[in-house]
mmCIF file of C-alpha atoms and ligand atoms in Angstrom:
data_model
loop_
_atom_site.group_PDB
_atom_site.id
_atom_site.type_symbol
_atom_site.label_atom_id
_atom_site.label_comp_id
_atom_site.label_asym_id
_atom_site.label_seq_id
_atom_site.Cartn_x
_atom_site.Cartn_y
_atom_site.Cartn_z
ATOM 1 C CA MET A 1 153.828 219.793 -84.203
ATOM 2 C CA VAL A 2 152.849 216.298 -85.257
ATOM 3 C CA LYS A 3 153.767 213.450 -82.983
ATOM 4 C CA PHE A 4 154.196 210.011 -84.374
ATOM 5 C CA ASN A 5 152.553 206.870 -83.112
ATOM 6 C CA ASP A 6 154.989 205.193 -80.691
ATOM 7 C CA ILE A 7 153.961 201.781 -81.888
ATOM 8 C CA TYR A 8 155.583 202.426 -85.245
ATOM 9 C CA VAL A 9 158.549 204.296 -83.812
ATOM 10 C CA LEU A 10 159.583 201.557 -81.389
ATOM 11 C CA GLN A 11 160.720 198.787 -83.730
ATOM 12 C CA GLY A 12 161.801 195.477 -82.270
ATOM 13 C CA THR A 13 164.939 193.517 -83.183
ATOM 14 C CA ASN A 14 163.199 190.168 -83.396
ATOM 15 C CA SER A 15 161.277 190.218 -86.637
ATOM 16 C CA PHE A 16 161.280 188.747 -90.124
ATOM 17 C CA LYS A 17 163.005 191.928 -91.221
ATOM 18 C CA ASN A 18 166.029 190.994 -89.103
ATOM 19 C CA VAL A 19 166.165 187.589 -90.773
ATOM 20 C CA SER A 20 166.252 189.196 -94.228
ATOM 21 C CA GLU A 21 168.915 191.669 -93.120
ATOM 22 C CA LYS A 22 171.147 188.917 -91.756
ATOM 23 C CA VAL A 23 170.695 186.827 -94.904
ATOM 24 C CA LYS A 24 171.494 189.845 -97.061
ATOM 25 C CA ALA A 25 174.692 190.530 -95.115
ATOM 26 C CA PHE A 26 175.720 186.871 -95.423
ATOM 27 C CA LYS A 27 175.130 186.908 -99.190
ATOM 28 C CA LYS A 28 177.255 190.020 -99.511
ATOM 29 C CA GLU A 29 180.101 188.385 -97.619
ATOM 30 C CA TYR A 30 179.813 185.040 -99.450
ATOM 31 C CA PRO A 31 178.380 185.807 -102.887
ATOM 32 C CA ASN A 32 179.157 182.306 -104.201
ATOM 33 C CA LYS A 33 177.282 180.329 -101.558
ATOM 34 C CA LYS A 34 173.984 178.893 -102.769
ATOM 35 C CA ILE A 35 171.448 179.575 -100.046
ATOM 36 C CA ILE A 36 168.330 177.422 -99.651
ATOM 37 C CA SER A 37 165.383 178.873 -97.782
ATOM 38 C CA LEU A 38 163.320 176.684 -95.488
ATOM 39 C CA GLY A 39 162.090 179.870 -93.910
ATOM 40 C CA ILE A 40 159.469 181.169 -96.262
ATOM 41 C CA GLY A 41 155.886 181.364 -95.156
ATOM 42 C CA ASP A 42 154.871 182.033 -98.762
ATOM 43 C CA VAL A 43 153.731 179.338 -101.191
ATOM 44 C CA SER A 44 155.799 178.059 -104.126
ATOM 45 C CA LYS A 45 153.030 176.659 -106.346
ATOM 46 C CA PRO A 46 151.331 179.029 -108.801
ATOM 47 C CA ILE A 47 147.557 179.512 -108.979
ATOM 48 C CA VAL A 48 145.811 176.628 -110.769
ATOM 49 C CA LYS A 49 144.489 177.133 -114.309
ATOM 50 C CA PRO A 50 140.699 176.983 -113.765
ATOM 51 C CA VAL A 51 141.064 179.725 -111.155
ATOM 52 C CA VAL A 52 143.238 181.897 -113.385
ATOM 53 C CA ASP A 53 140.704 181.423 -116.215
ATOM 54 C CA ALA A 54 137.898 182.599 -113.930
ATOM 55 C CA MET A 55 139.874 185.724 -113.065
ATOM 56 C CA HIS A 56 140.479 186.485 -116.766
ATOM 57 C CA LYS A 57 136.766 186.186 -117.355
ATOM 58 C CA ALA A 58 136.099 188.452 -114.371
ATOM 59 C CA ILE A 59 138.230 191.169 -115.959
ATOM 60 C CA ASN A 60 136.052 190.932 -119.066
ATOM 61 C CA ASP A 61 132.940 191.313 -116.885
ATOM 62 C CA LEU A 62 134.327 194.651 -115.785
ATOM 63 C CA ALA A 63 134.736 195.797 -119.386
ATOM 64 C CA ASP A 64 131.020 195.561 -120.148
ATOM 65 C CA ILE A 65 128.506 197.815 -118.378
ATOM 66 C CA LYS A 66 125.966 194.960 -118.380
ATOM 67 C CA THR A 67 128.238 192.814 -116.174
ATOM 68 C CA PHE A 68 130.281 195.576 -114.524
ATOM 69 C CA LYS A 69 130.594 195.434 -110.716
ATOM 70 C CA GLY A 70 131.405 198.499 -108.658
ATOM 71 C CA TYR A 71 130.650 199.738 -105.161
ATOM 72 C CA GLY A 72 128.052 198.275 -102.878
ATOM 73 C CA PHE A 73 129.293 194.806 -102.038
ATOM 74 C CA TYR A 74 130.823 195.699 -98.668
ATOM 75 C CA TYR A 75 130.521 192.252 -97.142
ATOM 76 C CA GLY A 76 131.357 190.270 -100.275
ATOM 77 C CA HIS A 77 129.460 188.975 -103.278
ATOM 78 C CA ASP A 78 126.711 186.441 -102.613
ATOM 79 C CA PHE A 79 128.076 184.085 -105.295
ATOM 80 C CA LEU A 80 131.254 183.574 -103.248
ATOM 81 C CA LYS A 81 129.552 183.512 -99.860
ATOM 82 C CA GLN A 82 127.152 180.836 -101.135
ATOM 83 C CA ALA A 83 129.998 178.794 -102.664
ATOM 84 C CA ILE A 84 131.869 178.847 -99.337
ATOM 85 C CA LEU A 85 128.793 177.867 -97.317
ATOM 86 C CA ASP A 86 127.998 175.031 -99.757
ATOM 87 C CA ASN A 87 131.536 173.678 -99.946
ATOM 88 C CA GLU A 88 133.101 174.410 -96.561
ATOM 89 C CA TYR A 89 130.171 174.613 -94.132
ATOM 90 C CA LYS A 90 127.638 172.268 -95.703
ATOM 91 C CA ASP A 91 126.077 170.928 -92.516
ATOM 92 C CA LYS A 92 126.533 174.033 -90.389
ATOM 93 C CA SER A 93 123.426 175.982 -91.537
ATOM 94 C CA PHE A 94 124.998 179.440 -91.567
ATOM 95 C CA SER A 95 123.174 182.136 -93.527
ATOM 96 C CA LEU A 96 124.632 184.612 -96.012
ATOM 97 C CA ASN A 97 124.307 187.222 -93.271
ATOM 98 C CA GLU A 98 126.857 185.490 -91.065
ATOM 99 C CA ILE A 99 129.743 185.317 -93.538
ATOM 100 C CA TYR A 100 132.056 188.124 -94.705
ATOM 101 C CA ILE A 101 134.500 188.275 -97.592
ATOM 102 C CA SER A 102 137.642 190.289 -97.085
ATOM 103 C CA ASN A 103 141.160 190.779 -98.394
ATOM 104 C CA GLY A 104 143.278 188.805 -95.966
ATOM 105 C CA THR A 105 143.197 187.089 -92.611
ATOM 106 C CA LYS A 106 146.193 189.099 -91.457
ATOM 107 C CA THR A 107 144.044 192.210 -91.180
ATOM 108 C CA ASP A 108 140.766 190.397 -90.413
ATOM 109 C CA THR A 109 142.055 188.863 -87.175
ATOM 110 C CA THR A 110 142.823 192.280 -85.718
ATOM 111 C CA SER A 111 140.124 194.417 -87.414
ATOM 112 C CA ILE A 112 137.551 192.320 -85.611
ATOM 113 C CA LEU A 113 138.675 193.890 -82.316
ATOM 114 C CA GLU A 114 136.992 197.129 -83.412
ATOM 115 C CA LEU A 115 133.705 195.445 -82.541
ATOM 116 C CA PHE A 116 134.602 195.245 -78.864
ATOM 117 C CA ASP A 117 135.108 197.683 -76.029
ATOM 118 C CA ILE A 118 138.583 199.187 -75.879
ATOM 119 C CA ASN A 119 139.103 197.766 -72.380
ATOM 120 C CA SER A 120 138.228 194.203 -73.331
ATOM 121 C CA LYS A 121 140.588 191.627 -71.882
ATOM 122 C CA ILE A 122 142.297 189.888 -74.766
ATOM 123 C CA CYS A 123 144.801 187.046 -74.598
ATOM 124 C CA ALA A 124 146.974 185.014 -76.954
ATOM 125 C CA TYR A 125 149.457 182.215 -76.408
ATOM 126 C CA GLU A 126 153.116 182.633 -77.237
ATOM 127 C CA PRO A 127 154.844 181.422 -79.447
ATOM 128 C CA LEU A 128 152.346 183.036 -81.803
ATOM 129 C CA TYR A 129 151.676 184.502 -85.213
ATOM 130 C CA PRO A 130 153.084 187.940 -84.227
ATOM 131 C CA ILE A 131 150.206 189.877 -85.786
ATOM 132 C CA TYR A 132 147.816 189.037 -82.932
ATOM 133 C CA LYS A 133 150.026 191.068 -80.637
ATOM 134 C CA ASP A 134 151.601 193.702 -82.896
ATOM 135 C CA GLY A 135 148.639 194.175 -85.236
ATOM 136 C CA SER A 136 146.339 194.654 -82.253
ATOM 137 C CA LEU A 137 148.694 197.254 -80.793
ATOM 138 C CA CYS A 138 148.446 199.193 -84.055
ATOM 139 C CA ILE A 139 144.742 199.695 -83.332
ATOM 140 C CA ASN A 140 145.381 200.434 -79.684
ATOM 141 C CA ARG A 141 144.421 197.082 -78.212
ATOM 142 C CA LYS A 142 146.795 195.414 -75.804
ATOM 143 C CA VAL A 143 146.894 191.642 -75.888
ATOM 144 C CA THR A 144 147.988 189.760 -72.776
ATOM 145 C CA ILE A 145 150.534 187.113 -73.642
ATOM 146 C CA LEU A 146 150.152 183.749 -71.935
ATOM 147 C CA ASN A 147 152.565 180.868 -72.214
ATOM 148 C CA ASN A 148 151.318 177.884 -70.251
ATOM 149 C CA PHE A 149 151.308 174.800 -72.397
ATOM 150 C CA ASP A 150 150.870 171.117 -71.713
ATOM 151 C CA GLU A 151 153.518 168.634 -72.884
ATOM 152 C CA ASN A 152 151.990 168.557 -76.375
ATOM 153 C CA PHE A 153 152.116 172.340 -76.721
ATOM 154 C CA ASN A 154 148.353 172.717 -76.246
ATOM 155 C CA PRO A 155 147.482 175.986 -74.496
ATOM 156 C CA ILE A 156 146.376 175.447 -70.888
ATOM 157 C CA ILE A 157 143.082 177.153 -69.948
ATOM 158 C CA PRO A 158 143.789 180.264 -67.846
ATOM 159 C CA LYS A 159 142.362 180.710 -64.354
ATOM 160 C CA GLU A 160 141.587 184.328 -65.137
ATOM 161 C CA LYS A 161 138.649 185.459 -67.229
ATOM 162 C CA TYR A 162 139.364 186.818 -70.694
ATOM 163 C CA ASP A 163 136.806 188.324 -73.059
ATOM 164 C CA LEU A 164 138.591 187.459 -76.271
ATOM 165 C CA ILE A 165 141.043 184.648 -76.954
ATOM 166 C CA TYR A 166 143.217 184.239 -80.025
ATOM 167 C CA MET A 167 143.646 180.632 -81.105
ATOM 168 C CA CYS A 168 145.435 179.363 -84.191
ATOM 169 C CA SER A 169 144.860 175.830 -85.433
ATOM 170 C CA PRO A 170 146.595 174.358 -87.369
ATOM 171 C CA ASN A 171 149.145 176.461 -85.585
ATOM 172 C CA ASN A 172 151.742 178.732 -87.091
ATOM 173 C CA PRO A 173 154.532 178.464 -85.898
ATOM 174 C CA ILE A 174 154.128 175.311 -83.777
ATOM 175 C CA GLY A 175 152.786 173.147 -86.605
ATOM 176 C CA ILE A 176 150.226 171.185 -84.577
ATOM 177 C CA ALA A 177 146.414 171.248 -84.802
ATOM 178 C CA TYR A 178 144.181 171.146 -81.729
ATOM 179 C CA SER A 179 142.260 167.946 -81.030
ATOM 180 C CA LYS A 180 138.536 167.698 -80.356
ATOM 181 C CA ASP A 181 139.254 167.339 -76.629
ATOM 182 C CA VAL A 182 141.307 170.499 -76.433
ATOM 183 C CA LEU A 183 138.760 172.519 -78.397
ATOM 184 C CA GLU A 184 135.847 171.242 -76.312
ATOM 185 C CA LYS A 185 137.556 172.521 -73.176
ATOM 186 C CA TRP A 186 138.087 175.926 -74.748
ATOM 187 C CA VAL A 187 134.510 176.174 -75.974
ATOM 188 C CA SER A 188 133.301 175.317 -72.507
ATOM 189 C CA TYR A 189 135.617 177.976 -70.951
ATOM 190 C CA ALA A 190 134.244 180.542 -73.398
ATOM 191 C CA LEU A 191 130.626 179.586 -72.674
ATOM 192 C CA LYS A 192 131.229 179.835 -68.947
ATOM 193 C CA ASN A 193 132.975 183.215 -69.139
ATOM 194 C CA LYS A 194 130.869 184.649 -71.991
ATOM 195 C CA ALA A 195 134.078 184.997 -73.978
ATOM 196 C CA ILE A 196 134.674 184.851 -77.722
ATOM 197 C CA ILE A 197 137.322 182.699 -79.395
ATOM 198 C CA LEU A 198 139.007 184.312 -82.423
ATOM 199 C CA TYR A 199 139.899 181.161 -84.340
ATOM 200 C CA ASP A 200 142.556 181.529 -87.034
ATOM 201 C CA ASN A 201 141.992 178.512 -89.233
ATOM 202 C CA VAL A 202 143.882 179.475 -92.419
ATOM 203 C CA TYR A 203 145.694 176.109 -92.625
ATOM 204 C CA HIS A 204 142.596 173.881 -92.266
ATOM 205 C CA ARG A 205 143.235 172.187 -95.625
ATOM 206 C CA PHE A 206 146.575 170.880 -94.336
ATOM 207 C CA ILE A 207 145.020 168.670 -91.642
ATOM 208 C CA THR A 208 145.654 164.962 -92.318
ATOM 209 C CA ASN A 209 144.598 163.375 -89.018
ATOM 210 C CA LYS A 210 140.968 162.269 -89.376
ATOM 211 C CA ASP A 211 140.246 162.902 -85.684
ATOM 212 C CA VAL A 212 141.323 166.558 -85.785
ATOM 213 C CA PRO A 213 138.404 168.968 -86.357
ATOM 214 C CA LYS A 214 138.817 170.953 -89.573
ATOM 215 C CA SER A 215 136.629 173.755 -88.245
ATOM 216 C CA ILE A 216 135.918 174.899 -84.692
ATOM 217 C CA TYR A 217 132.209 174.619 -85.561
ATOM 218 C CA ASP A 218 132.649 170.834 -85.518
ATOM 219 C CA ILE A 219 132.593 171.290 -81.733
ATOM 220 C CA LYS A 220 129.188 171.391 -80.061
ATOM 221 C CA ASP A 221 128.084 174.923 -79.104
ATOM 222 C CA ALA A 222 131.112 176.565 -80.790
ATOM 223 C CA LYS A 223 128.598 178.637 -82.776
ATOM 224 C CA LYS A 224 127.820 180.478 -79.561
ATOM 225 C CA VAL A 225 131.419 181.482 -78.870
ATOM 226 C CA ALA A 226 133.674 181.423 -81.946
ATOM 227 C CA ILE A 227 134.503 183.584 -84.924
ATOM 228 C CA GLU A 228 136.391 181.516 -87.500
ATOM 229 C CA PHE A 229 138.847 183.055 -89.987
ATOM 230 C CA ARG A 230 139.998 181.423 -93.215
ATOM 231 C CA SER A 231 141.914 182.526 -96.261
ATOM 232 C CA PHE A 232 142.559 181.459 -99.846
ATOM 233 C CA SER A 233 146.221 182.479 -99.399
ATOM 234 C CA LYS A 234 147.978 179.294 -98.397
ATOM 235 C CA ASN A 235 145.763 176.614 -99.946
ATOM 236 C CA ALA A 236 144.943 178.285 -103.279
ATOM 237 C CA SER A 237 148.168 180.338 -103.666
ATOM 238 C CA PHE A 238 146.296 183.638 -103.189
ATOM 239 C CA THR A 239 149.082 185.264 -101.149
ATOM 240 C CA GLY A 240 149.348 187.885 -103.899
ATOM 241 C CA VAL A 241 145.684 187.939 -104.967
ATOM 242 C CA ARG A 242 144.144 188.652 -101.522
ATOM 243 C CA CYS A 243 140.884 187.016 -100.553
ATOM 244 C CA SER A 244 139.740 185.753 -97.168
ATOM 245 C CA TYR A 245 136.523 185.117 -95.277
ATOM 246 C CA PHE A 246 135.189 184.710 -91.770
ATOM 247 C CA ILE A 247 132.045 183.630 -89.986
ATOM 248 C CA ILE A 248 130.381 185.630 -87.225
ATOM 249 C CA PRO A 249 127.574 183.371 -85.982
ATOM 250 C CA ASN A 250 124.313 185.051 -84.986
ATOM 251 C CA ASP A 251 124.291 182.670 -82.028
ATOM 252 C CA ILE A 252 127.058 184.677 -80.306
ATOM 253 C CA CYS A 253 124.532 187.427 -79.637
ATOM 254 C CA LYS A 254 121.512 188.879 -81.322
ATOM 255 C CA ASP A 255 122.957 192.071 -82.753
ATOM 256 C CA ILE A 256 126.546 191.139 -83.423
ATOM 257 C CA ASN A 257 126.173 190.992 -87.192
ATOM 258 C CA ASP A 258 124.393 194.366 -87.324
ATOM 259 C CA LEU A 259 127.303 195.892 -85.409
ATOM 260 C CA TRP A 260 129.905 194.394 -87.699
ATOM 261 C CA LYS A 261 127.975 195.537 -90.786
ATOM 262 C CA LEU A 262 127.993 199.088 -89.461
ATOM 263 C CA ARG A 263 131.702 198.894 -88.818
ATOM 264 C CA THR A 264 132.319 197.529 -92.298
ATOM 265 C CA ILE A 265 130.323 200.215 -94.098
ATOM 266 C CA ASN A 266 132.409 202.834 -92.329
ATOM 267 C CA ARG A 267 135.796 201.206 -92.763
ATOM 268 C CA PHE A 268 135.852 198.985 -95.860
ATOM 269 C CA ASN A 269 134.615 199.128 -99.429
ATOM 270 C CA GLY A 270 134.688 195.406 -100.058
ATOM 271 C CA ALA A 271 137.098 192.880 -101.534
ATOM 272 C CA ASP A 272 138.216 192.857 -105.165
ATOM 273 C CA TYR A 273 135.634 191.385 -107.590
ATOM 274 C CA ILE A 274 138.316 189.630 -109.656
ATOM 275 C CA ALA A 275 139.777 187.975 -106.551
ATOM 276 C CA GLN A 276 136.295 186.860 -105.477
ATOM 277 C CA LYS A 277 135.603 185.306 -108.891
ATOM 278 C CA GLY A 278 138.928 183.479 -108.606
ATOM 279 C CA ALA A 279 138.086 182.327 -105.082
ATOM 280 C CA GLU A 280 134.689 181.038 -106.265
ATOM 281 C CA ALA A 281 136.453 179.008 -108.976
ATOM 282 C CA THR A 282 138.607 177.204 -106.375
ATOM 283 C CA PHE A 283 135.469 175.150 -105.658
ATOM 284 C CA LEU A 284 135.096 173.889 -109.249
ATOM 285 C CA PRO A 285 135.738 170.117 -109.291
ATOM 286 C CA LYS A 286 138.746 170.481 -111.598
ATOM 287 C CA ALA A 287 140.286 173.262 -109.487
ATOM 288 C CA LYS A 288 139.641 171.304 -106.305
ATOM 289 C CA ARG A 289 141.574 168.333 -107.665
ATOM 290 C CA LEU A 290 144.540 170.492 -108.668
ATOM 291 C CA ILE A 291 144.566 172.360 -105.358
ATOM 292 C CA SER A 292 144.448 169.080 -103.409
ATOM 293 C CA LYS A 293 147.445 167.948 -105.437
ATOM 294 C CA ASN A 294 149.358 171.092 -104.461
ATOM 295 C CA ILE A 295 148.536 170.614 -100.801
ATOM 296 C CA LYS A 296 149.661 166.994 -101.001
ATOM 297 C CA TYR A 297 152.944 168.261 -102.476
ATOM 298 C CA TYR A 298 153.551 170.496 -99.446
ATOM 299 C CA GLN A 299 152.496 167.701 -97.087
ATOM 300 C CA ASP A 300 155.035 165.397 -98.733
ATOM 301 C CA ASN A 301 157.688 168.124 -98.347
ATOM 302 C CA ALA A 302 156.846 168.227 -94.647
ATOM 303 C CA LYS A 303 157.198 164.434 -94.337
ATOM 304 C CA LEU A 304 160.607 164.483 -96.008
ATOM 305 C CA LEU A 305 161.825 167.308 -93.781
ATOM 306 C CA LYS A 306 160.502 165.706 -90.620
ATOM 307 C CA LYS A 307 162.264 162.483 -91.506
ATOM 308 C CA VAL A 308 165.664 164.059 -92.069
ATOM 309 C CA PHE A 309 165.582 166.212 -88.927
ATOM 310 C CA GLU A 310 164.536 163.222 -86.840
ATOM 311 C CA LYS A 311 167.279 161.104 -88.412
ATOM 312 C CA TYR A 312 169.827 163.523 -86.979
ATOM 313 C CA GLN A 313 168.281 163.499 -83.504
ATOM 314 C CA PHE A 314 166.351 166.756 -83.616
ATOM 315 C CA VAL A 315 163.164 166.952 -81.557
ATOM 316 C CA VAL A 316 160.477 167.787 -84.127
ATOM 317 C CA MET A 317 156.886 168.915 -83.558
ATOM 318 C CA GLY A 318 154.262 169.497 -86.228
ATOM 319 C CA GLY A 319 154.507 168.824 -89.957
ATOM 320 C CA ILE A 320 151.550 166.417 -89.938
ATOM 321 C CA ASP A 321 148.522 168.701 -89.804
ATOM 322 C CA SER A 322 150.312 171.864 -90.892
ATOM 323 C CA PRO A 323 153.042 172.906 -93.338
ATOM 324 C CA PHE A 324 155.327 173.958 -90.469
ATOM 325 C CA LEU A 325 157.816 172.038 -88.345
ATOM 326 C CA TRP A 326 158.738 173.390 -84.944
ATOM 327 C CA ILE A 327 162.106 172.021 -83.945
ATOM 328 C CA LYS A 328 164.145 172.193 -80.777
ATOM 329 C CA ASN A 329 167.496 173.964 -81.127
ATOM 330 C CA PRO A 330 170.588 171.735 -81.205
ATOM 331 C CA ASN A 331 173.282 171.844 -78.490
ATOM 332 C CA ASN A 332 171.585 174.323 -76.162
ATOM 333 C CA LEU A 333 171.914 177.109 -78.677
ATOM 334 C CA ASN A 334 169.383 179.928 -78.546
ATOM 335 C CA SER A 335 167.283 180.541 -81.630
ATOM 336 C CA TRP A 336 169.413 183.268 -83.263
ATOM 337 C CA GLU A 337 172.514 181.089 -82.708
ATOM 338 C CA THR A 338 170.660 178.201 -84.345
ATOM 339 C CA PHE A 339 169.735 180.454 -87.244
ATOM 340 C CA GLU A 340 173.449 181.437 -87.619
ATOM 341 C CA PHE A 341 174.517 177.804 -87.412
ATOM 342 C CA PHE A 342 172.217 176.753 -90.264
ATOM 343 C CA LEU A 343 173.115 179.763 -92.362
ATOM 344 C CA LYS A 344 176.897 179.446 -91.946
ATOM 345 C CA GLU A 345 177.399 175.677 -91.841
ATOM 346 C CA LEU A 346 174.673 174.528 -94.212
ATOM 347 C CA ASN A 347 173.675 177.712 -96.047
ATOM 348 C CA ILE A 348 170.069 176.998 -95.133
ATOM 349 C CA ILE A 349 167.641 179.621 -93.843
ATOM 350 C CA VAL A 350 165.440 178.622 -90.899
ATOM 351 C CA ILE A 351 163.358 181.002 -88.783
ATOM 352 C CA PRO A 352 164.511 181.632 -85.195
ATOM 353 C CA GLY A 353 161.699 180.851 -82.752
ATOM 354 C CA ILE A 354 162.136 184.096 -80.834
ATOM 355 C CA ILE A 355 160.434 185.907 -83.716
ATOM 356 C CA PHE A 356 157.215 184.300 -82.471
ATOM 357 C CA GLY A 357 157.854 185.512 -78.915
ATOM 358 C CA ASN A 358 160.376 184.945 -76.121
ATOM 359 C CA LYS A 359 158.833 181.594 -75.329
ATOM 360 C CA GLY A 360 159.949 180.433 -78.787
ATOM 361 C CA ASP A 361 163.657 180.982 -78.173
ATOM 362 C CA ASN A 362 164.468 177.277 -77.708
ATOM 363 C CA TYR A 363 163.061 176.410 -81.128
ATOM 364 C CA PHE A 364 163.274 177.186 -84.814
ATOM 365 C CA ARG A 365 160.635 176.968 -87.543
ATOM 366 C CA VAL A 366 161.004 175.132 -90.834
ATOM 367 C CA SER A 367 158.480 175.624 -93.637
ATOM 368 C CA ALA A 368 157.370 172.944 -96.102
ATOM 369 C CA LEU A 369 155.803 175.482 -98.484
ATOM 370 C CA GLY A 370 158.939 175.712 -100.668
ATOM 371 C CA THR A 371 159.731 173.719 -103.808
ATOM 372 C CA ARG A 372 160.515 169.997 -103.721
ATOM 373 C CA GLU A 373 163.815 170.796 -105.394
ATOM 374 C CA SER A 374 164.904 173.046 -102.510
ATOM 375 C CA VAL A 375 163.701 170.536 -99.914
ATOM 376 C CA LEU A 376 165.704 167.733 -101.543
ATOM 377 C CA LYS A 377 168.792 169.930 -101.771
ATOM 378 C CA ALA A 378 168.499 170.883 -98.109
ATOM 379 C CA ILE A 379 168.177 167.207 -97.176
ATOM 380 C CA LYS A 380 171.292 166.347 -99.166
ATOM 381 C CA ARG A 381 173.250 169.075 -97.423
ATOM 382 C CA MET A 382 172.161 167.882 -94.020
ATOM 383 C CA GLU A 383 173.146 164.322 -94.901
ATOM 384 C CA ASN A 384 176.569 165.438 -96.104
ATOM 385 C CA TYR A 385 177.136 167.514 -93.000
ATOM 386 C CA TYR A 386 175.921 165.014 -90.403
ATOM 387 C CA GLU A 387 177.234 161.807 -91.971
ATOM 388 C CA LYS A 388 180.741 163.182 -91.492
ATOM 389 C CA LYS A 389 179.979 163.878 -87.841
ATOM 390 C CA PHE A 390 178.234 160.707 -86.697
HETATM 391 C C1 PLP B 1 149.726 183.460 -93.503
HETATM 392 C C2 PLP B 1 148.875 183.601 -92.308
HETATM 393 C C3 PLP B 1 147.810 184.512 -92.277
HETATM 394 C C4 PLP B 1 147.642 185.543 -93.350
HETATM 395 O O1 PLP B 1 146.728 185.264 -94.296
HETATM 396 P P1 PLP B 1 146.329 186.307 -95.419
HETATM 397 O O2 PLP B 1 144.959 185.875 -95.755
HETATM 398 O O3 PLP B 1 147.309 186.160 -96.551
HETATM 399 O O4 PLP B 1 146.366 187.693 -94.859
HETATM 400 C C5 PLP B 1 146.986 184.540 -91.160
HETATM 401 N N1 PLP B 1 147.220 183.750 -90.106
HETATM 402 C C6 PLP B 1 148.253 182.883 -90.093
HETATM 403 C C7 PLP B 1 148.469 182.042 -88.891
HETATM 404 C C8 PLP B 1 149.120 182.789 -91.189
HETATM 405 O O5 PLP B 1 150.162 181.972 -91.154
#
C-alpha cells in the first residue's frame, strides 16, 4: 500500500491559506463590506510595454525553425546571463559559468540544498519567509530555527557552527535591509566556519538607503561564501511569468559549479525562452525607466502607510528599503487577534506575524505592493476610525 509523505499530510494552521479562509468567511457573513487588502505579497503594476513587446517577438522566434529554441539551455540562455552580468554585476567579474537562470526564487532557495550532504547543519532566522523551513522539509532537509535578534532586528551570529545559513535582505517579512556592518560580520563567520550563506536578495531594487549594500558581493570576500538569489518577480512584475537567477561563485570551491551543473541536467530542463527574452528586455533603457517608476510608486505607498501607522502610535519597522512594513500589534493583542481587529473594525486585511513563525506573533505585516487607490482608501479608513477615538 502506498504511504503518503507526512510533510504534506501534516498541514499547519498558521499559513496564508488560513488568512484567505478567514477573509472568505467574513465576506460571506458581510457581503456588503468593501474589503481592502494590505496583505498581498503580489504586485499590482502590470509588465511594462518594452518587456511585453520583447515577449511577443520571442513567440515569433519560436514559430520559425531558423530562430526556434528548444532543449539544451539547462542553465539559461547566454543572452540573459550576459545582460544580468553587465547590468547587475558590472564590477564583480563573474563569468557566464557562475550564473544560472531559473523559474523562481521560491524553488531556487531550497533546490540549492540538493548540492549539499543530507546531514548538513542548516539554519534560518524566524520570523522568516516560510519557504526556507517548509520548502526544505519537502526535500527532506531540516532547518534549525534561530531567533536571536539585536534591537534593530538584525540576526545575532550563533555560537554554534552551521554549514548553511539562510539570509533574506531586504527582508520579507521584517522590511529592513542588512547594513554593511552586519553583512561583514556574517561573511567573516562564514569564512571562519567554512559555511555558505544562501542570500535571498529578491527585493534589492527596493533599497533606498545609499549605505545599504544592494548585493552581498559588495562585501569583501563574500564571493568565497555566498550564493545570491534574485528574481524578476517583484521588480519587473514577473510573478506570473516566472524568471529568476542566482550566482554560485567559483571562489566558494573549485568544483561547486560542476556539481550544480550535474544536478541541473538531471533535474531541470531550463527556464522558458519567452520569459528569458522578457527578462533581457527589462535592461533596455526605456524599460529600466518604466520599472524604476513602478518601484518608486510602491516606495511611495510604503511611505504613506508608514506615516499613517506612526500617526496612530503604532511601532513600525521597515518600509524604507523594502515594500513591507512590520508593525507591532496594538493593545497586547496576538497576531491573529490583530488580524481580526483590522478585518472587523476597518475591513482591512493585514497578515498576522505568526505566519512567519512563532517569533512573529507580536507583529503584523503590511504590504506596499498594492494600488495607490487601495492605500489611500485604507488611510482614510484609519483616519476615520482613530480620529473618533483620540
Ligand atoms: C516573493 C518572494 C520570493 C519568490 O520569488 P519568485 O521568484 O516569484 O519565486 C522569494 N523570496 C522572498 C523573500 C519573496 O518574498
